[in-house]
Coordinates of C-alpha atoms in Angstrom, one line a residue:
Chain Z
M1 CA 7.0 -29.0 6.0
S2 CA 6.4 -26.0 8.3
L3 CA 9.4 -24.3 6.6
R4 CA 7.0 -22.6 4.2
A5 CA 5.1 -21.0 7.0
L6 CA 8.4 -19.7 8.3
S7 CA 9.4 -18.1 5.0
I8 CA 6.0 -16.6 4.5
A9 CA 6.1 -15.1 8.0
A10 CA 9.6 -13.8 7.3
A11 CA 8.4 -12.0 4.1
G12 CA 5.4 -10.7 6.1
G13 CA 7.7 -9.4 8.8
R14 CA 9.7 -7.4 6.2
A15 CA 6.6 -5.8 4.8
Y16 CA 5.3 -4.8 8.2
L17 CA 8.7 -3.3 9.2
Q18 CA 8.6 -1.2 6.0
Q19 CA 5.1 0.0 6.9
I20 CA 6.2 0.9 10.4
D21 CA 9.1 2.9 8.9
L22 CA 6.7 4.7 6.6
L23 CA 4.2 5.6 9.3
S24 CA 7.0 6.7 11.6
G25 CA 8.2 9.0 8.8
N26 CA 4.8 10.5 8.5
I27 CA 4.5 11.1 12.2
A28 CA 8.0 12.6 12.4
N29 CA 7.1 15.1 9.6
A30 CA 3.6 16.0 10.9
E31 CA 4.9 19.5 11.7
T32 CA 7.0 19.9 8.6
V33 CA 5.8 22.7 6.3
G34 CA 4.5 21.4 2.9
Y35 CA 5.2 17.7 3.8
K36 CA 3.0 15.2 2.0
R37 CA 2.2 11.9 3.7
T38 CA 3.2 8.6 2.1
R39 CA 1.6 5.2 2.1
A40 CA 2.8 1.7 1.1
I41 CA 1.3 0.2 -1.9
G42 CA 2.7 -3.3 -2.5
P43 CA 6.5 -3.1 -2.5
T44 CA 6.6 0.6 -3.3
T45 CA 5.4 3.8 -1.6
E46 CA 3.2 6.5 -2.9
T47 CA 3.0 10.1 -1.9
L48 CA -0.5 11.5 -1.3
F49 CA -0.9 15.1 -2.4
E50 CA -4.1 16.1 -0.5
Q51 CA -4.2 19.7 0.5
G52 CA -2.7 20.5 3.9
K53 CA -4.4 23.1 6.2
L54 CA -3.2 26.7 5.8
R55 CA -1.8 28.4 8.8
I56 CA -1.6 32.2 9.0
T57 CA 1.9 33.4 9.8
Q58 CA 1.8 37.0 8.6
R59 CA 5.4 36.6 7.5
E60 CA 5.7 38.3 4.1
L61 CA 7.9 35.6 2.5
D62 CA 5.7 32.7 3.7
L63 CA 3.7 31.4 0.8
A64 CA 1.1 28.7 0.7
V65 CA -0.4 27.1 -2.4
E66 CA -4.2 26.7 -2.2
G67 CA -5.4 24.1 -4.7
E68 CA -3.3 22.3 -7.2
G69 CA 0.2 23.2 -8.2
F70 CA 3.8 23.2 -7.1
L71 CA 6.4 25.9 -6.5
R72 CA 9.4 25.4 -8.8
V73 CA 12.9 25.5 -7.4
R74 CA 16.2 25.3 -9.1
M75 CA 18.6 22.7 -7.7
P76 CA 22.4 23.3 -7.5
D77 CA 22.9 21.2 -10.6
Q78 CA 20.5 23.5 -12.5
T79 CA 17.7 20.9 -12.8
V80 CA 14.3 21.8 -11.6
A81 CA 12.4 20.3 -8.6
Y82 CA 9.0 20.9 -7.2
T83 CA 7.7 21.6 -3.7
R84 CA 4.7 22.7 -1.7
A85 CA 6.9 24.1 1.1
G86 CA 6.6 27.9 0.7
N87 CA 8.6 29.1 3.7
L88 CA 10.9 31.3 1.6
R89 CA 13.6 33.7 2.6
L90 CA 16.2 35.9 0.9
D91 CA 19.8 34.6 0.5
N92 CA 22.9 36.7 0.7
D93 CA 22.5 37.9 -2.9
R94 CA 18.9 38.9 -2.0
N95 CA 17.3 36.1 -4.2
L96 CA 14.2 34.4 -3.1
V97 CA 15.2 30.9 -1.9
T98 CA 13.4 28.0 -0.1
A99 CA 14.2 27.1 3.5
D100 CA 16.9 24.7 2.2
G101 CA 18.5 27.6 0.2
Y102 CA 17.4 26.5 -3.3
L103 CA 16.5 29.3 -5.8
V104 CA 12.9 29.8 -6.8
D105 CA 12.6 29.2 -10.6
P106 CA 12.5 31.6 -12.4
P107 CA 14.7 33.5 -9.9
V108 CA 13.3 36.6 -8.2
M109 CA 15.7 39.2 -6.9
V110 CA 14.7 41.9 -4.4
P111 CA 17.2 44.8 -4.8
E112 CA 18.7 46.5 -1.7
G113 CA 16.6 49.2 -0.2
F114 CA 13.2 47.7 -1.0
G115 CA 10.7 47.7 1.8
R116 CA 7.6 45.6 2.0
I117 CA 7.1 42.8 -0.5
V118 CA 3.7 42.1 -1.9
I119 CA 2.9 38.8 -3.6
D120 CA -0.6 38.5 -5.1
P121 CA -2.7 35.4 -5.5
S122 CA -1.5 34.9 -9.1
G123 CA 2.1 34.9 -8.0
L124 CA 3.1 38.4 -9.1
V125 CA 5.9 39.7 -6.8
Q126 CA 6.1 43.4 -6.2
G127 CA 8.1 45.5 -3.8
F128 CA 7.9 49.0 -2.4
D129 CA 10.7 51.3 -3.4
G130 CA 9.9 54.1 -1.1
D131 CA 6.2 54.7 -1.8
E132 CA 6.4 53.3 -5.3
L133 CA 5.3 49.7 -6.0
Q134 CA 7.6 48.0 -8.5
E135 CA 7.3 44.6 -10.2
L136 CA 10.1 42.2 -9.2
G137 CA 9.1 39.0 -10.8
R138 CA 6.6 36.2 -10.9
I139 CA 6.3 33.0 -9.0
E140 CA 4.8 30.4 -11.3
L141 CA 3.0 27.2 -10.3
T142 CA 3.4 23.9 -12.1
T143 CA 0.8 21.1 -12.2
F144 CA 1.1 17.5 -13.3
A145 CA -1.6 15.2 -14.7
N146 CA -0.6 12.5 -12.2
P147 CA 1.3 14.0 -9.2
S148 CA 1.5 10.5 -7.6
G149 CA 4.0 9.7 -10.2
L150 CA 6.5 12.3 -9.0
Q151 CA 9.7 11.0 -7.5
P152 CA 10.4 12.2 -3.9
A153 CA 13.8 13.9 -3.5
G154 CA 14.2 14.7 0.2
T155 CA 11.3 15.4 2.6
T156 CA 9.4 18.1 0.6
L157 CA 11.0 18.1 -2.8
F158 CA 9.9 16.2 -5.8
R159 CA 11.3 15.4 -9.2
E160 CA 9.6 15.1 -12.5
T161 CA 9.1 11.7 -14.0
A162 CA 7.4 10.2 -17.1
A163 CA 4.8 8.6 -14.7
A164 CA 3.8 12.1 -13.5
G165 CA 2.3 12.8 -16.9
E166 CA 2.1 16.2 -18.7
R167 CA 3.7 19.2 -17.0
V168 CA 1.7 22.4 -17.2
D169 CA 3.4 25.7 -16.1
G170 CA 1.6 28.7 -14.8
A171 CA -1.8 27.5 -13.8
Q172 CA -4.3 26.3 -11.3
G173 CA -3.7 27.0 -7.6
V174 CA -3.8 30.3 -5.8
I175 CA -0.8 31.7 -3.9
R176 CA -1.5 33.0 -0.4
Q177 CA 1.1 35.3 1.1
G178 CA 1.6 35.2 4.8
H179 CA 0.3 31.7 5.0
L180 CA 2.0 28.3 5.2
E181 CA 0.7 24.9 4.2
Q182 CA 0.9 22.5 7.0
S183 CA 1.6 18.8 6.4
N184 CA -1.4 16.7 5.4
V185 CA -0.5 14.1 8.1
D186 CA -3.4 13.4 10.5
H187 CA -1.5 12.5 13.7
L188 CA -4.2 10.3 15.2
R189 CA -4.9 8.4 12.1
E190 CA -1.2 7.6 11.6
L191 CA -0.8 6.6 15.2
A192 CA -3.8 4.3 15.0
D193 CA -2.4 2.7 11.9
L194 CA 1.0 2.4 13.5
V195 CA -0.5 0.5 16.5
Q196 CA -2.4 -1.8 14.2
V197 CA 0.7 -2.6 12.1
Q198 CA 2.7 -3.2 15.2
R199 CA 0.2 -5.7 16.5
A200 CA 0.2 -7.4 13.1
Y201 CA 4.0 -7.5 13.3
E202 CA 3.8 -9.1 16.7
L203 CA 1.3 -11.7 15.6
N204 CA 3.5 -12.4 12.6
S205 CA 6.5 -12.9 14.9
R206 CA 4.5 -15.4 16.9
M207 CA 3.9 -17.3 13.7
M208 CA 7.6 -17.5 13.1
Q209 CA 8.2 -18.7 16.6
A210 CA 5.5 -21.3 16.3
A211 CA 7.0 -22.6 13.0
D212 CA 10.4 -22.7 14.7
E213 CA 9.1 -24.7 17.6
I214 CA 7.5 -27.2 15.3
L215 CA 10.7 -27.7 13.4
Q216 CA 12.4 -28.3 16.7
S217 CA 9.7 -30.8 17.7
I218 CA 10.2 -32.7 14.4
N219 CA 13.9 -32.8 14.9
N220 CA 13.4 -34.2 18.4
L221 CA 11.1 -37.0 17.2
R222 CA 13.9 -39.5 17.1
R223 CA 16.1 -38.2 19.8
K224 CA 17.1 -40.9 22.2
S225 CA 16.3 -40.3 25.8
Chain R
M1 CA 0.1 -52.7 12.3
A2 CA 1.7 -50.0 14.2
T3 CA 3.8 -48.6 11.3
A4 CA 0.6 -47.8 9.4
G5 CA -0.4 -45.7 12.5
I6 CA 2.8 -43.7 12.2
A7 CA 2.0 -43.0 8.6
V8 CA -1.5 -41.8 9.5
S9 CA -0.1 -39.5 12.2
A10 CA 2.5 -38.1 9.8
R11 CA -0.2 -37.4 7.2
G12 CA -2.2 -35.6 10.0
A13 CA 0.9 -33.6 10.9
L14 CA 1.4 -32.6 7.2
A15 CA -2.2 -31.5 6.9
Q16 CA -1.9 -29.3 9.9
S17 CA 1.3 -27.9 8.6
A18 CA -0.4 -27.0 5.3
R19 CA -3.1 -25.3 7.4
L20 CA -0.5 -23.3 9.3
E21 CA 1.0 -22.2 6.0
I22 CA -2.3 -20.7 4.9
L23 CA -2.7 -19.0 8.3
A24 CA 0.9 -17.6 8.0
H25 CA -0.2 -16.2 4.7
N26 CA -3.3 -14.5 6.2
I27 CA -1.2 -13.1 9.1
A28 CA 1.4 -11.8 6.7
N29 CA -1.3 -9.8 4.9
L30 CA -3.3 -8.3 7.7
S31 CA -2.7 -4.8 6.2
T32 CA -2.7 -5.7 2.5
V33 CA -5.3 -3.7 0.6
G34 CA -8.0 -5.9 -0.9
F35 CA -6.6 -9.2 0.6
R36 CA -9.0 -12.0 0.9
R37 CA -8.3 -14.3 3.8
A38 CA -8.3 -18.0 3.0
A39 CA -10.1 -20.5 5.2
V40 CA -8.9 -24.1 5.6
G41 CA -11.1 -27.1 5.5
F42 CA -10.4 -30.8 5.2
R43 CA -11.9 -33.0 2.6
A44 CA -11.9 -36.8 2.9
H45 CA -8.5 -38.4 3.7
L46 CA -7.2 -35.2 5.2
E47 CA -6.7 -33.6 1.8
T48 CA -6.5 -29.9 2.5
A49 CA -9.1 -27.7 0.7
I50 CA -8.3 -24.0 0.5
A51 CA -11.3 -21.7 0.1
L52 CA -11.3 -17.9 -0.1
D53 CA -13.4 -16.4 2.6
R54 CA -16.6 -14.8 1.2
R55 CA -16.6 -11.9 3.6
A56 CA -15.3 -8.6 2.4
G57 CA -12.8 -6.5 4.3
D58 CA -13.8 -3.2 5.9
L59 CA -14.0 -0.2 3.7
E60 CA -11.7 2.8 4.4
V61 CA -12.3 6.2 2.9
T62 CA -9.2 7.7 1.4
R63 CA -10.6 10.3 -1.0
R64 CA -7.9 9.5 -3.5
P65 CA -9.6 9.4 -7.0
L66 CA -7.8 6.2 -8.2
D67 CA -8.7 4.3 -5.0
L68 CA -11.7 2.1 -5.9
A69 CA -13.5 -0.4 -3.8
I70 CA -16.1 -2.9 -4.9
V71 CA -19.2 -3.1 -2.8
G72 CA -20.6 -6.6 -3.5
P73 CA -19.0 -9.9 -4.6
G74 CA -17.3 -8.8 -7.8
Y75 CA -13.7 -8.6 -8.8
F76 CA -11.7 -6.2 -11.0
T77 CA -10.2 -7.8 -14.1
V78 CA -6.5 -7.1 -14.6
R79 CA -4.1 -8.2 -17.2
D80 CA -0.5 -9.2 -16.6
L81 CA 1.6 -6.8 -18.8
E82 CA 4.2 -9.5 -19.3
T83 CA 2.3 -12.6 -20.0
G84 CA -1.0 -11.2 -21.1
A85 CA -2.9 -13.5 -18.8
D86 CA -6.1 -12.2 -17.0
Y87 CA -6.4 -12.2 -13.3
Y88 CA -8.9 -10.8 -10.8
T89 CA -8.4 -8.7 -7.7
R90 CA -10.3 -6.8 -5.0
A91 CA -7.3 -4.5 -4.5
G92 CA -8.4 -1.2 -6.1
N93 CA -5.5 1.0 -5.2
F94 CA -4.7 1.7 -8.8
T95 CA -2.2 4.1 -10.3
M96 CA -1.4 5.6 -13.7
D97 CA 1.9 4.4 -15.2
S98 CA 4.2 6.4 -17.4
S99 CA 2.3 5.3 -20.5
G100 CA -0.9 6.5 -19.1
R101 CA -2.3 3.1 -18.4
L102 CA -4.4 2.4 -15.4
V103 CA -2.4 -0.3 -13.5
T104 CA -2.4 -2.2 -10.2
A105 CA -0.4 -0.8 -7.3
D106 CA 2.7 -2.8 -8.1
G107 CA 2.5 -1.7 -11.8
R108 CA 2.5 -5.3 -13.1
C109 CA -1.0 -5.5 -14.3
Q110 CA -3.2 -3.2 -16.4
V111 CA -6.9 -2.8 -15.4
V112 CA -9.1 -4.3 -18.1
G113 CA -12.4 -2.7 -19.2
S114 CA -15.7 -4.3 -19.8
D115 CA -14.9 -4.4 -23.5
G116 CA -11.9 -6.7 -22.8
R117 CA -9.3 -4.0 -23.6
G118 CA -6.8 -2.5 -21.2
I119 CA -7.9 0.9 -19.8
A120 CA -5.7 3.8 -20.7
L121 CA -6.1 7.3 -19.3
D122 CA -4.1 9.2 -21.9
G123 CA -4.1 12.9 -21.2
A124 CA -6.6 12.5 -18.3
D125 CA -6.0 14.5 -15.2
A126 CA -5.9 11.8 -12.5
G127 CA -7.1 14.3 -9.9
S128 CA -10.4 15.1 -11.7
L129 CA -11.2 11.5 -12.7
R130 CA -14.8 10.4 -11.7
V131 CA -15.7 6.8 -11.5
A132 CA -19.5 6.0 -11.6
E133 CA -21.1 3.2 -9.6
N134 CA -21.2 1.1 -12.7
G135 CA -17.5 1.6 -13.3
T136 CA -17.6 4.2 -16.0
L137 CA -14.5 6.4 -15.9
I138 CA -15.0 10.0 -16.8
S139 CA -12.6 13.0 -16.8
G140 CA -14.1 16.3 -17.9
E141 CA -16.3 15.5 -20.9
V142 CA -14.3 12.4 -22.0
E143 CA -15.2 8.8 -21.1
Y144 CA -12.3 6.4 -20.7
G145 CA -14.2 3.1 -20.7
Q146 CA -15.9 1.0 -18.1
L147 CA -14.1 -1.2 -15.5
G148 CA -14.5 -4.9 -16.2
V149 CA -16.0 -6.1 -13.0
V150 CA -16.8 -9.8 -12.8
E151 CA -18.7 -12.0 -10.4
F152 CA -18.2 -15.7 -10.2
E153 CA -20.8 -18.5 -10.0
D154 CA -18.5 -20.9 -8.1
V155 CA -16.1 -19.2 -5.7
A156 CA -14.5 -22.5 -4.8
R157 CA -12.9 -22.7 -8.3
L158 CA -10.9 -19.5 -7.7
A159 CA -7.3 -19.9 -6.8
R160 CA -4.9 -17.4 -5.3
R161 CA -1.9 -16.2 -7.3
G162 CA 0.6 -14.3 -5.2
D163 CA -0.8 -12.1 -2.4
N164 CA -3.5 -10.3 -4.2
L165 CA -4.4 -11.8 -7.5
I166 CA -7.1 -14.5 -8.1
E167 CA -6.9 -17.0 -10.9
N168 CA -10.1 -18.4 -12.4
R169 CA -9.9 -22.2 -12.7
G170 CA -13.1 -23.0 -14.5
S171 CA -15.9 -21.0 -12.8
S172 CA -18.2 -19.2 -15.2
A173 CA -18.6 -15.5 -14.8
I174 CA -21.9 -13.7 -14.2
G175 CA -22.1 -11.0 -16.9
G176 CA -22.5 -7.4 -15.9
A177 CA -21.8 -8.1 -12.3
P178 CA -25.3 -7.2 -11.1
G179 CA -24.6 -7.4 -7.4
S180 CA -21.5 -5.1 -7.4
R181 CA -21.0 -1.4 -7.5
I182 CA -17.9 0.8 -7.5
Q183 CA -17.2 3.2 -4.7
Q184 CA -14.6 5.8 -5.6
G185 CA -12.1 7.2 -3.1
T186 CA -12.4 4.1 -0.9
L187 CA -10.3 1.0 -0.3
E188 CA -11.1 -2.4 0.9
R189 CA -8.9 -3.4 3.8
S190 CA -7.6 -6.9 4.3
S191 CA -10.3 -9.4 5.4
A192 CA -7.7 -11.3 7.5
D193 CA -8.7 -10.8 11.1
P194 CA -6.0 -10.9 13.9
A195 CA -8.3 -12.5 16.5
L196 CA -9.5 -15.2 14.1
E197 CA -6.1 -16.0 12.7
T198 CA -4.7 -16.3 16.3
A199 CA -7.4 -18.7 17.3
E200 CA -6.9 -20.8 14.2
M201 CA -3.2 -20.7 14.5
T202 CA -3.4 -22.0 18.1
R203 CA -5.7 -24.8 17.0
A204 CA -3.5 -25.9 14.2
L205 CA -0.4 -25.8 16.4
R206 CA -2.1 -28.0 19.1
A207 CA -3.3 -30.4 16.5
L208 CA 0.1 -30.6 14.9
E209 CA 1.7 -31.2 18.3
A210 CA -0.8 -33.9 19.0
N211 CA 0.1 -35.7 15.8
L212 CA 3.8 -35.5 16.6
Q213 CA 3.2 -36.8 20.1
A214 CA 1.2 -39.7 18.6
I215 CA 4.2 -40.5 16.4
R216 CA 6.5 -40.4 19.4
I217 CA 4.2 -42.8 21.4
Q218 CA 3.8 -45.3 18.5
D219 CA 7.6 -45.2 18.0
A220 CA 8.2 -46.0 21.6
T221 CA 5.6 -48.9 21.5
L222 CA 7.2 -50.2 18.4
E223 CA 10.6 -50.0 19.9
R224 CA 9.5 -52.0 22.9
T225 CA 7.8 -54.6 20.7
V226 CA 10.9 -55.1 18.7
N227 CA 13.5 -54.9 21.4
E228 CA 11.9 -56.5 24.4
F229 CA 9.1 -58.9 23.3
A230 CA 10.7 -60.1 20.1
R231 CA 14.1 -60.7 21.7
P232 CA 15.2 -64.2 20.8
A233 CA 15.4 -66.5 23.8
K234 CA 18.9 -67.3 24.9

């Protein structure tokens, strides 16, 4: 009899715990450059690629993408991944790499002795060799018809999937040097949602408890005093 | 006779237990997009009657192009990709699958257009998709059909299937869904209400306990009747 209520509440509890995990993850990454918040849809999760606010850093290797498009990075296994986190740096071989140390794709090398680096809105990378401005490479953006279909690989990296639709290289967004894209997490909203889900979880636990008590009551119906 | 009384109390307890089951379902879906809470009533002879609440959940603005809410009493028509059966839902958190089809959040059902065919967004850029109030899907210059929104004459003939799908059991549909319009970038929250569910849960629990107590009392009476009054004289 009330066993059904018990199993329904158990399933509900699992779903609520998953949501709490998700919201906590968003809050934990609220300060992570290029992080995109996720939400639960049914049993799976979905990443929401709304634009994060741009913050001025004036660091010459900080890049933010304004509008659509991902920076391409080359993983150690030579496959390609996509990110919005443009806090780049130079590695020991003076290649442009992401904060995690992955090469920008196609690679851009800044030879020894180059001074200031200038990256224009279209992604053209130039460096001052003395007084002379020289072209060093180009940072290309990639867009997808359905970015929600991308598969997350770590906090700010994404992999291409069939669900993401057609991949278009070299288009759309504008690159802003000296800026970083902040996460698109709205602290207060996530916190408010977290409180709500926690309350729902509590209520759900009360239902489990109630179902348990009823079962106990039924078991005791014929207990001899 | 007292044994009949026990049966009546047992039926009462079962009815309350069924009610509790429905409330458990509401409580488990307090944050499920587009979930319609069910209300419990009793017909004659304590037969439970489940009815979907007519009230809609609150609307939440998400600005995601494929989040669609229905303002009004209508339902989206969706088709199970495995069985081909048509169901109805208020959960408009749709996505595009790898074949370019517009599907429900769990990917199991394809959204059906007003022409009765599944909606496909081949080559459309999900980010630039516009959905008009009448459900017409437009991306750039191309139209991708119109959402098949349906209103029902007799809501009591709708049955729940899983958490978020509705099955039509013999209600006729109102063509063109005149009372409904689509709002893009918006989701309907669950219509289950924590305060209401708690109150109903408490009531169902008390009623169930009362029935169990009644069984206990009748059992004790019966025991005395059999063991004391009906003891053969020595």
